[in-house]
Short mmCIF file of C-alpha atoms and ligand atoms in Angstrom, two decimals:
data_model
loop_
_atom_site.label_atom_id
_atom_site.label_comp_id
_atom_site.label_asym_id
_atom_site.label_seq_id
_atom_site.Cartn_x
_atom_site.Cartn_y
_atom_site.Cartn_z
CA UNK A 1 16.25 3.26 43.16
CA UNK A 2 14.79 3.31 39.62
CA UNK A 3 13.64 0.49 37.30
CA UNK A 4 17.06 1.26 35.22
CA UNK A 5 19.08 1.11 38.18
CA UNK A 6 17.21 -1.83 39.87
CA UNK A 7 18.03 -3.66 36.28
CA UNK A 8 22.10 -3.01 36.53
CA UNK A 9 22.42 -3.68 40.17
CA UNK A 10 20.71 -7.42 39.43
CA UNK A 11 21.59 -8.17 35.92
CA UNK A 12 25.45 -7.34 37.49
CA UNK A 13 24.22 -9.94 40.77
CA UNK A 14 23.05 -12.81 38.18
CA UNK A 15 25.98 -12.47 35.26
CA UNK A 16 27.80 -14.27 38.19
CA UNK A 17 26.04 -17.50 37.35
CA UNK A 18 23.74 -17.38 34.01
CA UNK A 19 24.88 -15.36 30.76
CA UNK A 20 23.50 -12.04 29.37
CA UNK A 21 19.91 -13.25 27.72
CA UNK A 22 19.40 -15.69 30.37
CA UNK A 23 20.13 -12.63 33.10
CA UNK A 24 17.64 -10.69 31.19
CA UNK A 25 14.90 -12.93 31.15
CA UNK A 26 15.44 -14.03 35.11
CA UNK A 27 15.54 -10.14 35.80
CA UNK A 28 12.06 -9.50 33.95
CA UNK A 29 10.36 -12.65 35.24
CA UNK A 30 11.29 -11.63 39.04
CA UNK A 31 10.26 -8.21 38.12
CA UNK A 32 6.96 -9.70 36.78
CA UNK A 33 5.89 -12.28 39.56
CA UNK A 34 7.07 -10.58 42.81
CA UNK A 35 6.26 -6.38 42.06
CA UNK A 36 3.42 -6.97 38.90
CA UNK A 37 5.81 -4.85 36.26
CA UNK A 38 6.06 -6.50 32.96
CA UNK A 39 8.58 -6.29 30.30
CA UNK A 40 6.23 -3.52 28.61
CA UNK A 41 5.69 -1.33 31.79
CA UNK A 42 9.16 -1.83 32.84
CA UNK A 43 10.20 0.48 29.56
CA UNK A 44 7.56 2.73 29.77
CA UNK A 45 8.16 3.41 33.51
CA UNK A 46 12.04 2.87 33.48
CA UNK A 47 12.74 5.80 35.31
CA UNK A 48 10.14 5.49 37.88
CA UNK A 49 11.25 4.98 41.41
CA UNK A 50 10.94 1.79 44.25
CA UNK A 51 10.54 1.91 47.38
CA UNK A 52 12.67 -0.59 49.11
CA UNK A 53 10.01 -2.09 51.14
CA UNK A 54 8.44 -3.09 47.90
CA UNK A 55 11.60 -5.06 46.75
CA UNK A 56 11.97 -7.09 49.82
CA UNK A 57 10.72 -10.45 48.13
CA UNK A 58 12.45 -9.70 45.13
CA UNK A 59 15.41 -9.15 46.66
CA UNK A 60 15.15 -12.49 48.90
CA UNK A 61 14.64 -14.25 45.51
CA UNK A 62 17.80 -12.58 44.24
CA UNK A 63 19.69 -13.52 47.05
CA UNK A 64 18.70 -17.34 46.54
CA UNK A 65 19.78 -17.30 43.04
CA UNK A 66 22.94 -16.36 43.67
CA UNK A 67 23.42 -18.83 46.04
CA UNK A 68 22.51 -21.37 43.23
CA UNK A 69 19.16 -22.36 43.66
CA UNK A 70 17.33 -22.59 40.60
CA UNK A 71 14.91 -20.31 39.17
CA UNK A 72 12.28 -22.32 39.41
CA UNK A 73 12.58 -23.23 42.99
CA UNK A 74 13.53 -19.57 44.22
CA UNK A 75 10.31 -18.84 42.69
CA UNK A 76 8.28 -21.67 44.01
CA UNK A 77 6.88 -22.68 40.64
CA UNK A 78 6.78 -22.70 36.95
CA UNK A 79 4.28 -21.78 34.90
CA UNK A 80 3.64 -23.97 32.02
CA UNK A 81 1.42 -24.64 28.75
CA UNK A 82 -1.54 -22.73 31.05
CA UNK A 83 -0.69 -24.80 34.64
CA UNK A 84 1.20 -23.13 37.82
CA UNK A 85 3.08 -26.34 38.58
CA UNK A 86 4.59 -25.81 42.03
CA UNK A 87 8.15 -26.92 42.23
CA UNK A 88 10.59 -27.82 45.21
CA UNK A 89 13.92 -29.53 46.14
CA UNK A 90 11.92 -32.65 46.34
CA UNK A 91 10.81 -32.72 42.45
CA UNK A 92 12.35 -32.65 39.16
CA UNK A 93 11.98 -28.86 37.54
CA UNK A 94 9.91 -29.77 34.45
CA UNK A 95 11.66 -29.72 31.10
CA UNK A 96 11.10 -28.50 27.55
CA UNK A 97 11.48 -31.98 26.19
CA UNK A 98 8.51 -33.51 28.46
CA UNK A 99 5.72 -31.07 27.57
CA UNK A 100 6.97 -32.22 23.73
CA UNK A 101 6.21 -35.86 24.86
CA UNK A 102 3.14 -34.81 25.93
CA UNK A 103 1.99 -32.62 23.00
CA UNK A 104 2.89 -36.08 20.98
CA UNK A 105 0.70 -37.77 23.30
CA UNK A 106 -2.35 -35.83 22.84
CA UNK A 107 -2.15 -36.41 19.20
CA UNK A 108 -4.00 -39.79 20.82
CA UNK A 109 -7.79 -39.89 21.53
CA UNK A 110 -7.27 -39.89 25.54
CA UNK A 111 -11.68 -39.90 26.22
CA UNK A 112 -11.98 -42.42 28.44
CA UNK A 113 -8.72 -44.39 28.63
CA UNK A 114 -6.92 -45.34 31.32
CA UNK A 115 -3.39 -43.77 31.81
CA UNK A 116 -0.66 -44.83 33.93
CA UNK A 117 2.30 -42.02 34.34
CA UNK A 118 5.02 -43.73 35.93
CA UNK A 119 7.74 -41.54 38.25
CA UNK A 120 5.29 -38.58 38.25
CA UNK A 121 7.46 -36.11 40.12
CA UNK A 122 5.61 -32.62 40.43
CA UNK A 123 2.50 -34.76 38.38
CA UNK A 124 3.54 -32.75 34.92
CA UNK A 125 2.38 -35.52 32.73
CA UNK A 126 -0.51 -36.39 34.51
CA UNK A 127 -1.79 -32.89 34.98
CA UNK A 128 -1.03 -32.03 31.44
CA UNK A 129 -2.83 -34.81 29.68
CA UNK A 130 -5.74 -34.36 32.03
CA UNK A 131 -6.04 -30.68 31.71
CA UNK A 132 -5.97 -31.48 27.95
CA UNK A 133 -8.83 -34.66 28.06
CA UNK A 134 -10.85 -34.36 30.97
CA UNK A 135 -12.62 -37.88 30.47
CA UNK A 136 -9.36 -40.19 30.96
CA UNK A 137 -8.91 -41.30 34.03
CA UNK A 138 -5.23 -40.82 35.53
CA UNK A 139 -3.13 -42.84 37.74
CA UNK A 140 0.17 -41.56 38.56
CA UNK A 141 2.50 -43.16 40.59
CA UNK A 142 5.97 -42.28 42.64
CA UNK A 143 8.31 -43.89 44.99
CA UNK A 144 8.76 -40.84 46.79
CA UNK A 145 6.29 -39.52 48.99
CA UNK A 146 7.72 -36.14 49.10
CA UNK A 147 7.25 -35.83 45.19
CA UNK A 148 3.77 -37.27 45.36
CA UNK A 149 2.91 -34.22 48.50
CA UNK A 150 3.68 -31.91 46.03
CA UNK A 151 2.09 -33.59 42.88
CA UNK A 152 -1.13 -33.72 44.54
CA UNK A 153 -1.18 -29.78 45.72
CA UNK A 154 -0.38 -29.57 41.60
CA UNK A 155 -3.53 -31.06 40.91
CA UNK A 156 -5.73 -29.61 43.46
CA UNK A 157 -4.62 -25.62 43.07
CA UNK A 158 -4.80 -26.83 38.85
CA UNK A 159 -8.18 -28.40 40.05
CA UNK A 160 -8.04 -31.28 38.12
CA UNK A 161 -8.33 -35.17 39.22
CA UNK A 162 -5.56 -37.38 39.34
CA UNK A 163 -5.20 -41.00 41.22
CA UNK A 164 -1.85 -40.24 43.27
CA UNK A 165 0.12 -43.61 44.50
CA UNK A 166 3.37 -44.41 46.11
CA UNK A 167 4.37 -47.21 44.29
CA UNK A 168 7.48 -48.39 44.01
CA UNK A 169 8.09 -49.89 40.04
CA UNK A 170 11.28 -51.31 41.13
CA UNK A 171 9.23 -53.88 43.56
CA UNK A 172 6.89 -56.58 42.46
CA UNK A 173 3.08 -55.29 42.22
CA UNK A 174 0.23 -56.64 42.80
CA UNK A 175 -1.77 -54.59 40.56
CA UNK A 176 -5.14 -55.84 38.79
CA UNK A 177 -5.82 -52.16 37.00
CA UNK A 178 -4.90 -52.71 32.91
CA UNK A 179 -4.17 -49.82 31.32
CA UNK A 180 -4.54 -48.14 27.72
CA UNK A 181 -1.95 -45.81 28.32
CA UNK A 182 1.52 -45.97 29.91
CA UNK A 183 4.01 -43.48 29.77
CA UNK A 184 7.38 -42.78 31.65
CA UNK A 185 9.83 -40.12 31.91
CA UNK A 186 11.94 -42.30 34.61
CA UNK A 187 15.56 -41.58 35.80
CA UNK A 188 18.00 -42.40 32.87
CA UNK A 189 21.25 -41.03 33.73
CA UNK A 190 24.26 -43.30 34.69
CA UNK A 191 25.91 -42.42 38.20
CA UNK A 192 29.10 -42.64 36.36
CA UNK A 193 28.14 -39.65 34.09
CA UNK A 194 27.58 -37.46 37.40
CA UNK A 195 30.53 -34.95 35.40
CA UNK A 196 28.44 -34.50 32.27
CA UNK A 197 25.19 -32.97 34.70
CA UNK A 198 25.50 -29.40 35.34
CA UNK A 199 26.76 -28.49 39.41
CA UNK A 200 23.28 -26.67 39.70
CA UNK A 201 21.44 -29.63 38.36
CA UNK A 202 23.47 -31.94 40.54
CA UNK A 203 23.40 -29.53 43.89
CA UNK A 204 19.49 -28.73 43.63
CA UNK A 205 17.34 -31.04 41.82
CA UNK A 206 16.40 -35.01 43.31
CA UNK A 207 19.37 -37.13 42.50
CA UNK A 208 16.95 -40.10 42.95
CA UNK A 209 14.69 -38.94 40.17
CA UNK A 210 18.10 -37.91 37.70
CA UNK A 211 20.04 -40.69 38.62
CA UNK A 212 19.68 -44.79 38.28
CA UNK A 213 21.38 -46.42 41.23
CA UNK A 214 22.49 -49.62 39.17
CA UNK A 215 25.03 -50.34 36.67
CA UNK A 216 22.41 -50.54 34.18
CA UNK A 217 21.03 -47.49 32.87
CA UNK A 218 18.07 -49.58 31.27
CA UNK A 219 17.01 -50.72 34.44
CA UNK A 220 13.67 -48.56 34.59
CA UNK A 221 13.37 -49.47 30.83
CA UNK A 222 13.14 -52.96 31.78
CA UNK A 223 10.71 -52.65 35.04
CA UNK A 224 8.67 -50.24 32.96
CA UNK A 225 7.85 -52.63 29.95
CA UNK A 226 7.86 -55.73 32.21
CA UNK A 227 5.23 -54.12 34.29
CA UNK A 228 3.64 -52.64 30.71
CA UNK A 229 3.32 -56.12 29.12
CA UNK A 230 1.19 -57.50 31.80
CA UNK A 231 -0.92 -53.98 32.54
CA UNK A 232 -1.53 -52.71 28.83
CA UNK A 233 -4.74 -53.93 27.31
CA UNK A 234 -4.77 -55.01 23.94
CA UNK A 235 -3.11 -52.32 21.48
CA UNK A 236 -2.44 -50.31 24.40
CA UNK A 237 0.66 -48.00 24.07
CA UNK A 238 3.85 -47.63 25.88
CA UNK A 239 5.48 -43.91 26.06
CA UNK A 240 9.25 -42.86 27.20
CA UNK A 241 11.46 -40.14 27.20
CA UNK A 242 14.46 -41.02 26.56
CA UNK A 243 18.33 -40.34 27.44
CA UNK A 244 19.37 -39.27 23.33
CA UNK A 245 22.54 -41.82 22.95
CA UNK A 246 20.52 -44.55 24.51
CA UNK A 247 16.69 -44.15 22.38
CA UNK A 248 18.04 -46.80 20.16
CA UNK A 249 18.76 -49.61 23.12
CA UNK A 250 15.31 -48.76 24.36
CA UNK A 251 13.91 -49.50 21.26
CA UNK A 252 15.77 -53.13 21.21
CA UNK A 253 13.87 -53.91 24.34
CA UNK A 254 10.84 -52.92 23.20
CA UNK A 255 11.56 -55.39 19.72
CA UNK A 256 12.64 -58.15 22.43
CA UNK A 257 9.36 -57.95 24.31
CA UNK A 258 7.35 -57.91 20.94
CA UNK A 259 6.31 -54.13 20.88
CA UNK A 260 5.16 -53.64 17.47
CA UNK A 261 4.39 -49.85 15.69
CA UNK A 262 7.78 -48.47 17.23
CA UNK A 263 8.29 -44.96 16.50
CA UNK A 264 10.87 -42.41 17.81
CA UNK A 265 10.16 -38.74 17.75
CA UNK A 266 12.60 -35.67 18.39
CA UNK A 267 12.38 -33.31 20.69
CA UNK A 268 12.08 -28.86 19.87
CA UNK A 269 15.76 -29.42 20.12
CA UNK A 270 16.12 -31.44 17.35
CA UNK A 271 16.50 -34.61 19.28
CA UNK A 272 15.62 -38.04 18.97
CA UNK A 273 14.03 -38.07 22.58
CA UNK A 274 11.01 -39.94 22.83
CA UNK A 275 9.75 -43.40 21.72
CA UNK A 276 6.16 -44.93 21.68
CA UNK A 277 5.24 -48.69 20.85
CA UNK A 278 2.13 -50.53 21.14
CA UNK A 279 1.36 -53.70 22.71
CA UNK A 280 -1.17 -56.22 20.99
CA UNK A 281 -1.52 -58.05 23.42
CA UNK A 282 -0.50 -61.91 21.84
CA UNK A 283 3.38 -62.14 23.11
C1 SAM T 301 13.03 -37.91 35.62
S1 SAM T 301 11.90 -37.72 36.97
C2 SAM T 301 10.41 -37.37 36.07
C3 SAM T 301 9.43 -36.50 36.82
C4 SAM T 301 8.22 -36.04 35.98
N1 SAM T 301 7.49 -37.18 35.45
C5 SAM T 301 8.66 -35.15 34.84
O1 SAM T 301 8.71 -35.65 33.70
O2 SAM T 301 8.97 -33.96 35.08
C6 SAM T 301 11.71 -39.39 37.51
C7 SAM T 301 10.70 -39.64 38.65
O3 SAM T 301 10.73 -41.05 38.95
C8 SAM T 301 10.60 -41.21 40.35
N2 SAM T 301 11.17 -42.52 40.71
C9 SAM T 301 12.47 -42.85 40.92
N3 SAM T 301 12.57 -44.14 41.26
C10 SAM T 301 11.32 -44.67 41.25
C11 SAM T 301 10.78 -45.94 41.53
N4 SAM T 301 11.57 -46.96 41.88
N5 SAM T 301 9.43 -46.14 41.46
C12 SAM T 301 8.62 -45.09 41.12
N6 SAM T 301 9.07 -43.84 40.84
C13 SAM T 301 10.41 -43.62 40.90
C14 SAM T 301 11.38 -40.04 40.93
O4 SAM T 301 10.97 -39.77 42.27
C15 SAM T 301 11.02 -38.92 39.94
O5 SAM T 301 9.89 -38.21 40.38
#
């Protein structure tokens, strides 16, 4: 079979779930990671021929996406802002709208602080913001052990030094650690708006790290800034993403607790999505 042909015959395979440009790019990138052709050699050599030995894996991968697995988990990982972030059923695929909040982050001298990331998941944040400032120190913490298994092979094939814990922020702590830093990108969406959340979302990704298992959607919210009024030193700063329709109740709580410098930024998409405050320490 030739590149051209190899193109049709998967292109036709993925139309079935994504549309035309999305096809495209999931044909190239399978092309790319599993038989080393990239978009530029794939037009030069569009004619060549392929052995079907060599599209075994490719084909496998094929196979899974039409099934409706992600991507990003028929791959095995995602390669992001210059880190191979290994992905399974057991984390959250990362998102656009999180390597924003971290970009805003770094706009903060990180040397030496202390950073708490809160519902790490594959350890995104964490890895991120350390990869960026080697001299912080970074705690990150997860409920789910699974998550945390994979987090920590994040950080060791990204070889970079992260404090892994499975901590639960729902239960009471007995933490003495303060922190200058603590950010959160912690399940937001109500059970009751399981419709609006795409079926592959839904079928594939941790419902536990999508979904809040309460009637209040603020619950994390609350832990999180309970737990951050205690932990952050003195002008230490609090960092969320944020559900959009809800930015503006998070920022209430934050008032109510006596967060002061509250700013909310928008996301690539336009999108009010992320909120910082800072904590000084006299409430
Ligand atoms: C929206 S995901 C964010 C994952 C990652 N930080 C990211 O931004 O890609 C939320 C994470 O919170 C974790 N989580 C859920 N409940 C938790 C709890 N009670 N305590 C700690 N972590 C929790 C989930 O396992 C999941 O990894």
């Amino acid at each position: 079979m030739t590149l051209r042909q190899l193109k049709k015959l998967t292109q036709d395979k993925l139309l079935k779930i994504y549309n035309f440009n999305e096809s495209r790019s999931i044909f190239h990138l399978l092309l790319d990671e599993f038989l080393g052709i990239d978009t530029v050699n794939f037009h030069i050599n569009i004619e060549k021929k392929i052995s079907s030995d060599s599209l075994k894996l490719f084909n496998q991968k094929v196979s899974l996406i039409e099934k409706e697995v992600p991507v990003q988990y028929a791959i095995g990982y995602v390669k992001i802002e210059g880190l191979k972030i290994l992905v399974d059923k057991s984390v959250l695929i990362p998102r656009p709208e999180t390597i924003d909040l971290c970009k805003w982050i770094i706009q903060e001298k990180l040397n030496d602080k202390q950073i708490l990331d809160i519902g790490t998941g594959s350890g995104l944040i964490s890895l991120f913001l350390k990869k960026y400032s080697k001299n912080c120190t970074i705690h990150a913490w997860d409920n789910s052990k699974n998550a945390l298994r994979i987090a920590k092979k994040n950080a060791d094939q990204n070889n970079l030094d992260v404090n892994f814990n499975n901590i639960d922020i729902l239960k009471n702590q007995s933490i003495k650690t303060k922190f200058d830093l603590i950010i959160s990108n912690p399940p937001y969406i109500n059970k009751k708006e399981k419709d609006s959340i795409s079926n592959l979302v839904k079928k594939n990704e941790p419902n536990e790290a999508i979904f809040v298992d309460s009637e209040d959607d603020l619950l994390f919210y609350k832990a999180i800034i309970k737990f951050s009024k205690s932990h952050l030193n003195e002008n230490g700063i609090v960092y969320f993403e944020c559900h959009k329709e809800r930015i503006n109740h998070v920022k209430n709580l934050l008032i109510i607790n006596k967060f002061t410098e509250i700013e909310i930024k928008k996301d690539s998409f336009g999108i009010d999505r992320m909120i910082k405050a800072k904590n000084y320490g006299y409430a």
